PDB file of C-alpha atoms in Angstrom:
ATOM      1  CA  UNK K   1       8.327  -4.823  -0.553  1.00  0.00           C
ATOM      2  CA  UNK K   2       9.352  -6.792   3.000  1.00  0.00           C
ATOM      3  CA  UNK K   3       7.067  -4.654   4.357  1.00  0.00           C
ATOM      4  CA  UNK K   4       4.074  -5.458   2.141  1.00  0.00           C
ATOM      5  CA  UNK K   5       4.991  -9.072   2.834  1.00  0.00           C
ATOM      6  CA  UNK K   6       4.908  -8.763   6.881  1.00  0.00           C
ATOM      7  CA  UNK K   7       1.289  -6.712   6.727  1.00  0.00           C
ATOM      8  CA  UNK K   8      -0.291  -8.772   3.773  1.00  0.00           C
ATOM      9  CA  UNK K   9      -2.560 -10.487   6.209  1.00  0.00           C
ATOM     10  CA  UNK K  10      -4.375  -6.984   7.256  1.00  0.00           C
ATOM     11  CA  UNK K  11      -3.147  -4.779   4.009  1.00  0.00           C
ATOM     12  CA  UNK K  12      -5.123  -7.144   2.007  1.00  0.00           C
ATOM     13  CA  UNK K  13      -7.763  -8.124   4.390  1.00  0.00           C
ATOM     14  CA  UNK K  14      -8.703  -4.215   4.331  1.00  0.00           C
ATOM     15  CA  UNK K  15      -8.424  -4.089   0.632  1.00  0.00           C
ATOM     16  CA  UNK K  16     -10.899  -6.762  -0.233  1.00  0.00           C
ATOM     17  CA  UNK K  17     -13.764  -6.556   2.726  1.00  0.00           C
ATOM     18  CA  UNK K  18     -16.200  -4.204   3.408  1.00  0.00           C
ATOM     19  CA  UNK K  19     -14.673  -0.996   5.952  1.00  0.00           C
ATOM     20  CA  UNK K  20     -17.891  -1.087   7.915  1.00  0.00           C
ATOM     21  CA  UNK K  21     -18.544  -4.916   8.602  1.00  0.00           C
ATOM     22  CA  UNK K  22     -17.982  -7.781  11.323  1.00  0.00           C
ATOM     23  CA  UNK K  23     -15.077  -9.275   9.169  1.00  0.00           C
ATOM     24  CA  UNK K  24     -13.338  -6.074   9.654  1.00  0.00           C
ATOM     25  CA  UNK K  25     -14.006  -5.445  12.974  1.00  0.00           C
ATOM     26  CA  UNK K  26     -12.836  -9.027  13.605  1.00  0.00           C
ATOM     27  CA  UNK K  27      -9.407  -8.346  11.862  1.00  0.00           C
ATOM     28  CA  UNK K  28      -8.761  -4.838  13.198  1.00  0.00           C
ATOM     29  CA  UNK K  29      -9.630  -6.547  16.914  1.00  0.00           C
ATOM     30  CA  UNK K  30      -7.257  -9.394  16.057  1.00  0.00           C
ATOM     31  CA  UNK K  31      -4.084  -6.869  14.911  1.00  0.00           C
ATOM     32  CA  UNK K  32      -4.630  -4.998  17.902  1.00  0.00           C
ATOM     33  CA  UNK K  33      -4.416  -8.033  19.899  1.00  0.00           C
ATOM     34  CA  UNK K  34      -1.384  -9.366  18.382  1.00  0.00           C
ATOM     35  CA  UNK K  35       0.132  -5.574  17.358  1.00  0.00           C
ATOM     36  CA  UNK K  36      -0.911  -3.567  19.753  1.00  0.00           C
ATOM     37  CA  UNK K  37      -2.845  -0.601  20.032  1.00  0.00           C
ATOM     38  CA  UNK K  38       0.187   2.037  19.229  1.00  0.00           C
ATOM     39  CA  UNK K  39       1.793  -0.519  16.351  1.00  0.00           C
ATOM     40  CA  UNK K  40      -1.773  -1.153  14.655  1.00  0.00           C
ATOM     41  CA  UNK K  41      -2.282   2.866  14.908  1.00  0.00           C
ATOM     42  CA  UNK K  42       1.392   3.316  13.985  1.00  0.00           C
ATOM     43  CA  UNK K  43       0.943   1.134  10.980  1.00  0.00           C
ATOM     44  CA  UNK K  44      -2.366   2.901  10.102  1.00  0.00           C
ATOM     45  CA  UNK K  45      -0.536   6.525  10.154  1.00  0.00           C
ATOM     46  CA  UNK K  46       2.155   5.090   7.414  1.00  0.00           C
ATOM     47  CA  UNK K  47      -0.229   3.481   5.290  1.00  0.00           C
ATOM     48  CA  UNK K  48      -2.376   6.811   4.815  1.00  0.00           C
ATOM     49  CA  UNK K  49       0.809   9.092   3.604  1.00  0.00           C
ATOM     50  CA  UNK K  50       0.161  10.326  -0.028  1.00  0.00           C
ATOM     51  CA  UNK K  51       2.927   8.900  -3.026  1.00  0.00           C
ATOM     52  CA  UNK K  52       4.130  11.447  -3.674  1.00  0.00           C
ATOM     53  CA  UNK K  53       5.678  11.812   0.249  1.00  0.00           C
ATOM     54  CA  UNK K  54       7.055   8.594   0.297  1.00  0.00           C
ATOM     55  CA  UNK K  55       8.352   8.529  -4.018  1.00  0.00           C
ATOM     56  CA  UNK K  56      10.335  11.768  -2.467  1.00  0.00           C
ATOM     57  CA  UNK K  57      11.373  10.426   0.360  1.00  0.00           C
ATOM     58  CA  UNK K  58      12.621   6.684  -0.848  1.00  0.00           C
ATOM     59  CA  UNK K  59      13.584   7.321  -4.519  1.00  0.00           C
ATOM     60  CA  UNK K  60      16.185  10.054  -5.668  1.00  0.00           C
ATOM     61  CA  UNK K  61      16.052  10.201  -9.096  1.00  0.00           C
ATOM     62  CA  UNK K  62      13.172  11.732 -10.785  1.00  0.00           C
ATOM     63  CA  UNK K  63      13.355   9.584 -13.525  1.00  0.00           C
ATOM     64  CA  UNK K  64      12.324   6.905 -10.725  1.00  0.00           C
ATOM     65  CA  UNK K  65       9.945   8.903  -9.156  1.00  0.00           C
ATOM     66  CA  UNK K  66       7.977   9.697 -13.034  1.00  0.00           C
ATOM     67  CA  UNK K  67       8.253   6.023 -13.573  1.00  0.00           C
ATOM     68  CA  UNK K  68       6.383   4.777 -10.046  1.00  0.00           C
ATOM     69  CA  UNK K  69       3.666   7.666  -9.748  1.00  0.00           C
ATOM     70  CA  UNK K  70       1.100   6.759 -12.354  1.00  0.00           C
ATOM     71  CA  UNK K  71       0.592   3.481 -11.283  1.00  0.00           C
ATOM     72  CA  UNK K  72      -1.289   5.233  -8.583  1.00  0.00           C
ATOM     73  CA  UNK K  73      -3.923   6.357 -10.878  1.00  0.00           C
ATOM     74  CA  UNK K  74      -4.677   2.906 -11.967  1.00  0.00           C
ATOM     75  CA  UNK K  75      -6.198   2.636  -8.356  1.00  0.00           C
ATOM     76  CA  UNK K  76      -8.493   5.666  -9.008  1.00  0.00           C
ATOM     77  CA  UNK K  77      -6.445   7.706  -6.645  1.00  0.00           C
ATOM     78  CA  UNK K  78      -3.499  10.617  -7.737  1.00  0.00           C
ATOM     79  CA  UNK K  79      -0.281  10.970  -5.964  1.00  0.00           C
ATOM     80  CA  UNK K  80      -1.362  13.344  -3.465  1.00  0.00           C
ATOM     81  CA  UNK K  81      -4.460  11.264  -2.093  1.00  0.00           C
ATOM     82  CA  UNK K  82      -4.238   9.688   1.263  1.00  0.00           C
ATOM     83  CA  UNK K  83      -3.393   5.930   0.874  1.00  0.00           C
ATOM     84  CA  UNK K  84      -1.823   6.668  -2.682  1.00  0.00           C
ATOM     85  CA  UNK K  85       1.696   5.547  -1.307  1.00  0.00           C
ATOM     86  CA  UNK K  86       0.765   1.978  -0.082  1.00  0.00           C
ATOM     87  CA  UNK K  87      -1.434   1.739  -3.211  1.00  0.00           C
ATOM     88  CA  UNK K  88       1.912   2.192  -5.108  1.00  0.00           C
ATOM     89  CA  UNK K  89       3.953  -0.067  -2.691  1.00  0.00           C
ATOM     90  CA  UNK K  90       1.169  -2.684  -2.869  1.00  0.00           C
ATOM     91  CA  UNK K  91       1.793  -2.267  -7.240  1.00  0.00           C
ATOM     92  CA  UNK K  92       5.430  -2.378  -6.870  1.00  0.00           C
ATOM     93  CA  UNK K  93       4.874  -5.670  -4.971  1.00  0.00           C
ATOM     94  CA  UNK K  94       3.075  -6.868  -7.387  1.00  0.00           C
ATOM     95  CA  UNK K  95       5.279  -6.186 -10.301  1.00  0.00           C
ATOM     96  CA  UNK K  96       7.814  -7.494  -8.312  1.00  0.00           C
ATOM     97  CA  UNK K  97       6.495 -11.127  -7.282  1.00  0.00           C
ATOM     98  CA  UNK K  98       3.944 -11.251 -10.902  1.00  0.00           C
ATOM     99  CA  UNK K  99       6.339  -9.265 -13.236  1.00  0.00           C
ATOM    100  CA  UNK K 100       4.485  -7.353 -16.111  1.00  0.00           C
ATOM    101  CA  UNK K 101       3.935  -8.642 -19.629  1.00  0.00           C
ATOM    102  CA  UNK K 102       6.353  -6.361 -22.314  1.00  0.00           C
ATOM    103  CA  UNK K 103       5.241  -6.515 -26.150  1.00  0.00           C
ATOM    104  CA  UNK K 104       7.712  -7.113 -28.336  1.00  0.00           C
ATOM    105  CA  UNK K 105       7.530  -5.916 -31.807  1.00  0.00           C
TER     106      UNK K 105
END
């Protein structure tokens, strides 16, 4: 979640504009600036792995892992689409600082 927190700036900068406009351009520009080529590019490559490569690789129950993967699919993506894992980071960040409402009955 620290790591949604350091790259909120450009994670959610991406998320809300439009890929092919000056906004963009301006923030990608800016990160490389600041980043660097190799860290923006570096940060790029991470955010594009699939959930279901990083559920594997950071959780090691599979009770865990069945619990995190739909939330994917809210997004309109499954676990094996590029961008699925920081999708579900970007969720668990959510739940984390929003929490979730739980009937009780």
């Amino acid at each position: 979640v620290g790591g949604i927190e350091r790259n909120a700036g450009l994670l959610f900068g991406l998320l809300g504009g439009a890929l092919w406009s000056y906004p963009t351009t301006k923030l990608l520009a800016g990160e490389a600036w600041r980043r660097g080529p190799r860290d923006l590019a570096a940060f790029m490559g991470e955010a594009l792995v699939p959930a279901r490569g990083w559920l594997e690789t950071t959780y090691r129950s599979d009770t865990v892992r069945a619990l995190w993967a739909p939330w994917v699919l809210h997004a309109g993506l499954g676990p094996e689409d590029a961008f699925s894992g920081q999708i579900a980071k970007v969720i668990a960040f959510a739940l984390e600082a929003a929490g979730a409402p739980i009937v009780k009955g």
